Tab-separated table of C-alpha atoms in Angstrom:
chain	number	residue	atom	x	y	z
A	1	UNK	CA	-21.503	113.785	145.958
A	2	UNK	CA	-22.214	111.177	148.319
A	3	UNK	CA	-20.349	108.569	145.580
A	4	UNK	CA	-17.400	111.053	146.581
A	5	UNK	CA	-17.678	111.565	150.146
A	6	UNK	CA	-18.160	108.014	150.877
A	7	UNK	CA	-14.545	107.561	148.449
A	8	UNK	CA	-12.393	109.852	150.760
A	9	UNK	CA	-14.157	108.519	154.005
A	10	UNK	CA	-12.689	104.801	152.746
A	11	UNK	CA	-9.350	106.180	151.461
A	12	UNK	CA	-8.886	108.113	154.937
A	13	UNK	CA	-9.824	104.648	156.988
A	14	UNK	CA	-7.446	103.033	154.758
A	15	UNK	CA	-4.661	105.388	155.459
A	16	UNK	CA	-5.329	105.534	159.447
A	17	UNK	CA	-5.315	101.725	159.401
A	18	UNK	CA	-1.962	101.799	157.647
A	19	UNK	CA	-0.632	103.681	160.061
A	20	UNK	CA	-1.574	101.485	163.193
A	21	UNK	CA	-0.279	98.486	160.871
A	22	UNK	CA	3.329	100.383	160.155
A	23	UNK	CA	3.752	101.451	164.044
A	24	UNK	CA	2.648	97.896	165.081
A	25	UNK	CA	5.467	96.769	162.789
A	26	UNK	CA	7.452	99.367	164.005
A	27	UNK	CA	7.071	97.950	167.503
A	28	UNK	CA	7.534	94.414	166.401
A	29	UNK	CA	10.865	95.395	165.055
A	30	UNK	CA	12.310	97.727	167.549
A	31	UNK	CA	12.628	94.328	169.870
A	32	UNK	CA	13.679	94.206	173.829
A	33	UNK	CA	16.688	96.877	174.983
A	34	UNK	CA	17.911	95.668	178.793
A	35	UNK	CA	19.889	98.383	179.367
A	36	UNK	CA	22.632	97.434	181.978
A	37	UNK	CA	24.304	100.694	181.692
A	38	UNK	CA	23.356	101.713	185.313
A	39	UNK	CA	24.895	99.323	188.427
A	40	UNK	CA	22.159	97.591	189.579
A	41	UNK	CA	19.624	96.938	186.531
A	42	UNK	CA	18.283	93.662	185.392
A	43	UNK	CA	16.227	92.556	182.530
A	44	UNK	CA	14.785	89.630	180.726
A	45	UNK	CA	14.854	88.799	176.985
A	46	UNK	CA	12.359	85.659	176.706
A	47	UNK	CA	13.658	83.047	179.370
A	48	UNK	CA	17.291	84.843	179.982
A	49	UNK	CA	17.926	87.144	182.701
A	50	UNK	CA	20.612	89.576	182.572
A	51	UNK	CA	22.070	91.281	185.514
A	52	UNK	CA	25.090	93.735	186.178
A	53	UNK	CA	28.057	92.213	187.966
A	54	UNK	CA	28.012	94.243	191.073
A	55	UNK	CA	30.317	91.240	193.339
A	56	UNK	CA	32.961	91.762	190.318
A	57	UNK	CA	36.424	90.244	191.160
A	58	UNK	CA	36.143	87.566	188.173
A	59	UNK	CA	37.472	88.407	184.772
A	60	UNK	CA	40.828	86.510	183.524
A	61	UNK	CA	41.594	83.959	185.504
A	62	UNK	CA	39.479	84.649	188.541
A	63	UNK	CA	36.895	82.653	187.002
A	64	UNK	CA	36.882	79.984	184.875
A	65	UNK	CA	37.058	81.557	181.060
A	66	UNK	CA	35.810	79.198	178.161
A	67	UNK	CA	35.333	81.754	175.295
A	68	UNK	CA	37.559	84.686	173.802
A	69	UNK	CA	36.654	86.758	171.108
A	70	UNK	CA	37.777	90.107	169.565
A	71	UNK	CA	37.227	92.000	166.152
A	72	UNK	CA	39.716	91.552	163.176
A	73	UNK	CA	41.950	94.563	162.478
A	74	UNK	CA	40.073	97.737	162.624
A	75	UNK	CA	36.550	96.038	163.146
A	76	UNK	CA	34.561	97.035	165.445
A	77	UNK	CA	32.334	93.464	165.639
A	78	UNK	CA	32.389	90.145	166.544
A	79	UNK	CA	30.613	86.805	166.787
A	80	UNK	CA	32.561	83.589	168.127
A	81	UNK	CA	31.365	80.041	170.292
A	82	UNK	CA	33.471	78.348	172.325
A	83	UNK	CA	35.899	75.869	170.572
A	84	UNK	CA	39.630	75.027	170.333
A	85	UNK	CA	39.677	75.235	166.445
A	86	UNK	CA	41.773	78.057	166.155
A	87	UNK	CA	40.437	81.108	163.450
A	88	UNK	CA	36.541	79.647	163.999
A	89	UNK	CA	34.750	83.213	163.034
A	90	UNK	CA	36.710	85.797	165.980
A	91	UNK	CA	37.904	83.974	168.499
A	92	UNK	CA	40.552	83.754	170.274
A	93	UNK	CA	44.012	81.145	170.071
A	94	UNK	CA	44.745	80.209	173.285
A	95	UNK	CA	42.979	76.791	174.217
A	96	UNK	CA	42.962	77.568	177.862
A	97	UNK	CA	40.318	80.024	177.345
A	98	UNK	CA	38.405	78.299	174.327
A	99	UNK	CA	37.236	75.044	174.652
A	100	UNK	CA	34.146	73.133	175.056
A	101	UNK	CA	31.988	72.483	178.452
A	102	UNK	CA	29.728	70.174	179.799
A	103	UNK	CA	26.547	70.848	181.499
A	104	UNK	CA	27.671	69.852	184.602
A	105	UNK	CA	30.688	72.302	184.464
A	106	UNK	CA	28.034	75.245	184.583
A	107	UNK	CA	27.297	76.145	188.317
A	108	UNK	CA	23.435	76.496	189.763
A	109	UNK	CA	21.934	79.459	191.082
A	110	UNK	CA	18.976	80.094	192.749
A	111	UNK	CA	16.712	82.931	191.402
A	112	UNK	CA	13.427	83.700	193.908
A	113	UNK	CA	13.986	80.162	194.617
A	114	UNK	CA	13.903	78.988	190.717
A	115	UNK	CA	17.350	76.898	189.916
A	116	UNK	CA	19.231	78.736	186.978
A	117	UNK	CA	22.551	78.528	184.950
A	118	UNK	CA	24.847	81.176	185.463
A	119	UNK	CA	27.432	82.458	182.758
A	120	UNK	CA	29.528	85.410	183.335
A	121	UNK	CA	30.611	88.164	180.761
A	122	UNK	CA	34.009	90.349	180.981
A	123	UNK	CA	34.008	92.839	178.751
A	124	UNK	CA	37.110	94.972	177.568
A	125	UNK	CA	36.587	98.198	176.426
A	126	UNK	CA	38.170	101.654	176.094
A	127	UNK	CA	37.508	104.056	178.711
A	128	UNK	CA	35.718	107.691	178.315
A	129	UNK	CA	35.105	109.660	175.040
A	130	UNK	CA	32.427	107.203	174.983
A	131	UNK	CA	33.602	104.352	173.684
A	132	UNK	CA	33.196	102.106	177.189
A	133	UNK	CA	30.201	100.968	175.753
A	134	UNK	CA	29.312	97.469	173.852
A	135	UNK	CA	26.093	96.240	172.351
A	136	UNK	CA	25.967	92.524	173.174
A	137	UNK	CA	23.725	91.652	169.929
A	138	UNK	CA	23.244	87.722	170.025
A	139	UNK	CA	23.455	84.779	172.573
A	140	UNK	CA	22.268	81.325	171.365
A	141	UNK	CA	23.220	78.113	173.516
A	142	UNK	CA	23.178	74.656	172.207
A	143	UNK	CA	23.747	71.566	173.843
A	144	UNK	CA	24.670	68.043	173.005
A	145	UNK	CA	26.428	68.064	169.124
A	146	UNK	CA	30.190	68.092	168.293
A	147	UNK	CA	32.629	69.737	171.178
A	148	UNK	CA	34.933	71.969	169.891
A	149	UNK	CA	33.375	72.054	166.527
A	150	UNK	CA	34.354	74.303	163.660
A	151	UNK	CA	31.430	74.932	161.711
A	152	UNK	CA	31.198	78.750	160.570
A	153	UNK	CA	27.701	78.878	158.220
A	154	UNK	CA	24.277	79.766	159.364
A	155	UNK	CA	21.083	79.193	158.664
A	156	UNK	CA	18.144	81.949	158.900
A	157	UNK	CA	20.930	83.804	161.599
A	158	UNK	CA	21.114	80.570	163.452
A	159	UNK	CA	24.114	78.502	163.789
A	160	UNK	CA	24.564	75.488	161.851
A	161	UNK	CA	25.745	73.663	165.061
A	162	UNK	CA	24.820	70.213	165.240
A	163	UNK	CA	23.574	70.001	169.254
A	164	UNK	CA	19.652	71.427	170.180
A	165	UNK	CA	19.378	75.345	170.366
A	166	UNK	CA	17.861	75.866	173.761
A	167	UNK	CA	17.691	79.273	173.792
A	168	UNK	CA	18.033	82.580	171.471
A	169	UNK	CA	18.526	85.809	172.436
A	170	UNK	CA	18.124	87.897	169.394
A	171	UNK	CA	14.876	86.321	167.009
A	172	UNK	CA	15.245	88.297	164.511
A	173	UNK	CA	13.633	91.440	166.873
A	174	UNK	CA	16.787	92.742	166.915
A	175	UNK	CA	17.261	92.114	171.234
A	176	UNK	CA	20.200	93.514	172.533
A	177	UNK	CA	21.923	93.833	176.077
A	178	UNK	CA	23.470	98.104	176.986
A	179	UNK	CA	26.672	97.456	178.205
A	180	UNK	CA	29.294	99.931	180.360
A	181	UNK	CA	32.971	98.462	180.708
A	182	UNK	CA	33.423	101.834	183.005
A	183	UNK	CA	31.259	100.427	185.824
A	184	UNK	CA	33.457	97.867	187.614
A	185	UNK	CA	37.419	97.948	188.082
A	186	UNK	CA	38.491	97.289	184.001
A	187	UNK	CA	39.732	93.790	182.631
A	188	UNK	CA	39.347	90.970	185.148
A	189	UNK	CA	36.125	92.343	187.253
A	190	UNK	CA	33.383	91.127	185.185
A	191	UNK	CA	30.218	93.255	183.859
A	192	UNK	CA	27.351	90.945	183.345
A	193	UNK	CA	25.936	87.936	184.794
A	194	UNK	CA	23.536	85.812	182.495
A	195	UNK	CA	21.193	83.525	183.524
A	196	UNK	CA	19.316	80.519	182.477
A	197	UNK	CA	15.992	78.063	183.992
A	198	UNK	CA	17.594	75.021	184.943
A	199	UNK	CA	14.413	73.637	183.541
A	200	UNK	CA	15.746	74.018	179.585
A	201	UNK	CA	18.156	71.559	180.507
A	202	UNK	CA	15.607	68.904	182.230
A	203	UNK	CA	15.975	66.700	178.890
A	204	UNK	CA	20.102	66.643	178.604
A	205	UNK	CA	22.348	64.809	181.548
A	206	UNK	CA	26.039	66.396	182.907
A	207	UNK	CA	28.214	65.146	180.425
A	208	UNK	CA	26.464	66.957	177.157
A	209	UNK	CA	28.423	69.439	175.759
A	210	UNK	CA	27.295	72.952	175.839
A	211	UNK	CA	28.600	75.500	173.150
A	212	UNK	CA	27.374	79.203	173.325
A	213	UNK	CA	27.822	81.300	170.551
A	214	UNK	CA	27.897	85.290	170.963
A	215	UNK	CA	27.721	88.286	169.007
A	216	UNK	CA	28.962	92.167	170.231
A	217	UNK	CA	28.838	95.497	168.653
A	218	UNK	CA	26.439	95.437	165.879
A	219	UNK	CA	25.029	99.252	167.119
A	220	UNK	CA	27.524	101.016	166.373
A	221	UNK	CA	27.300	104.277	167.262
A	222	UNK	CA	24.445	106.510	169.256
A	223	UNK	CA	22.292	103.755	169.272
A	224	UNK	CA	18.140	104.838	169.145
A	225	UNK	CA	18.148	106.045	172.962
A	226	UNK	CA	21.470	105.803	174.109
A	227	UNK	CA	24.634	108.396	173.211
A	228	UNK	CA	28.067	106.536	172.350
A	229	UNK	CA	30.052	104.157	170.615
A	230	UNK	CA	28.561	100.727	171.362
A	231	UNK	CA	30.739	99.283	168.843
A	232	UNK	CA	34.134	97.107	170.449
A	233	UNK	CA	36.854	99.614	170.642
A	234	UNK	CA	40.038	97.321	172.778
A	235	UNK	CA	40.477	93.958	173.415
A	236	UNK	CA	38.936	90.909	173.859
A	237	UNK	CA	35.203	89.965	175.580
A	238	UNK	CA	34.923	86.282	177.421
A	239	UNK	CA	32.668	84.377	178.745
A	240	UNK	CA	33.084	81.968	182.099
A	241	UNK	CA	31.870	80.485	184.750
A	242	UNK	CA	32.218	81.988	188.005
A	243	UNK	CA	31.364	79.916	191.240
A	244	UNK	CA	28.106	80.316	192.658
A	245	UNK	CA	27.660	83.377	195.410
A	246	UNK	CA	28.176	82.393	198.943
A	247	UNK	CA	27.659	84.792	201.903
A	248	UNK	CA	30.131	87.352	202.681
A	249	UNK	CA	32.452	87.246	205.969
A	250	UNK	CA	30.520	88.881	208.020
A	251	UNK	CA	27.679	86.929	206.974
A	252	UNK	CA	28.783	84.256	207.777
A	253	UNK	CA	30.068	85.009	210.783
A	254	UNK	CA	26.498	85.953	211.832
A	255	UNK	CA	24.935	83.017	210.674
A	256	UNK	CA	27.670	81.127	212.860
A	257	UNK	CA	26.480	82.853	216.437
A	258	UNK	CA	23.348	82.520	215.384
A	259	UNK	CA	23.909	78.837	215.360
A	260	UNK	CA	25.476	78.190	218.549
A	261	UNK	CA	23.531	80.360	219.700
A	262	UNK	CA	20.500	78.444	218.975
A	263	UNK	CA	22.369	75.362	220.857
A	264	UNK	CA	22.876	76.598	223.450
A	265	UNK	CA	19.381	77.399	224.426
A	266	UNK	CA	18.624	73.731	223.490
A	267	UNK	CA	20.955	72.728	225.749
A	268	UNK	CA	19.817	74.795	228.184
């Protein structure tokens, strides 16, 4: 009897602790959402910061675009870097808006007073029935290596580019950024701003290159937690870099009185 009891009391520990394991797992898997599907939110996935676009005007150029990429045919994913090669994975032809940068070509924004890189993401989607939606799935940025490369393969998910992976957005938690095309003014306003410590960058100078390779709409449809197609639906997403905020007008116009008026009690 005991022999017995003491069986089921080890077979029912057993069980409970395979249940912690599988929703530890669970957990492990289910990775970071930043859902930017509301104007305003923000999130981090390891050292990136993601933020909606609320100054918009950028898009096509109003910024300065360095990487195109859409699905083939009917698809409703794609994954491209920034390179001339035409056909490299999905992007785009023209060369004015796929090409390689240099460090020093990405502008410097201050974040609580910490120095980051700033990218900026358009996205093109279709409007209503759902389908202004996007998954952005992957983001890894290399620097230094071959500009303009061509190199398609990867290893373990990671690109076989020859420069130093900085950072990775998606490691192998299955990360992803919520995006809504619907919340700024369509094609040429700009929905995300992505940011970066300047500190990754300490060990590189200006003229390394700097190749970013992205991936969009891998969740498909009524993602766990959202309702919609975050699969691409219409055109092309790109990636630039927009100059780095300055005050508004009025602002500035403030600041201005402020500053004589400051002389003039000096001179007073």
């Amino acid at each position: 009897m005991n022999r017995t009891h003491n069986s089921i009391s080890c077979t029912a520990i057993l069980f409970s602790l395979s249940l912690v394991f599988t929703h530890s797992q669970q957990l492990l898997q289910a990775g970071t959402i930043v859902d930017l599907t509301t104007l305003g939110n923000t999130g981090n996935i390891g050292v990136g910061f993601f933020d909606t676009n609320v100054q918009q005007a950028t898009g096509t150029g109003g910024f300065d675009t360095f990487s195109q990429q859409s699905p083939q045919g009917n698809g409703t994913t794609s994954h491209a870097y920034n390179t001339t090669v035409n056909n490299t994975l999905d992007n785009k032809a023209s060369d004015n808006f796929n090409r390689s940068i240099l460090l020093s070509d990405i502008p410097i924004q201050n974040l609580s007073g910490v120095p980051h890189r700033r990218f900026s993401l358009d996205i093109n989607e279709s409007k209503g029935n759902g389908d202004e939606f996007l998954s952005l799935d992957e983001i890894q940025v290399f620097v230094g290596g071959t500009a303009n490369s061509s190199v398609t393969s990867f290893t373990a998910g990671i690109l076989d580019h020859d420069g130093t992976l900085v950072y990775r957005m998606d490691t192998g938690m299955d990360n992803w950024v919520a995006l809504d095309y619907s919340l700024n003014d369509g094609s040429g306003s700009g929905d995300m701003f992505f940011y970066l410590p300047d500190s990754l960058f300490d060990s590189f100078s200006g003229p390394d290159v700097v190749t970013l390779y992205s991936q969009f709409g891998l969740q498909g449809v009524d993602p766990a937690g959202f309702t919609g197609n975050f699969g691409a639906s219409a055109n092309f997403e790109e990636w630039g870099l927009p100059a780095v905020a300055v005050p508004e007008p009025c602002s500035l116009l403030i600041m201005v009185v402020s500053l004589g008026f400051i002389s003039l009690r000096r001179a007073c």
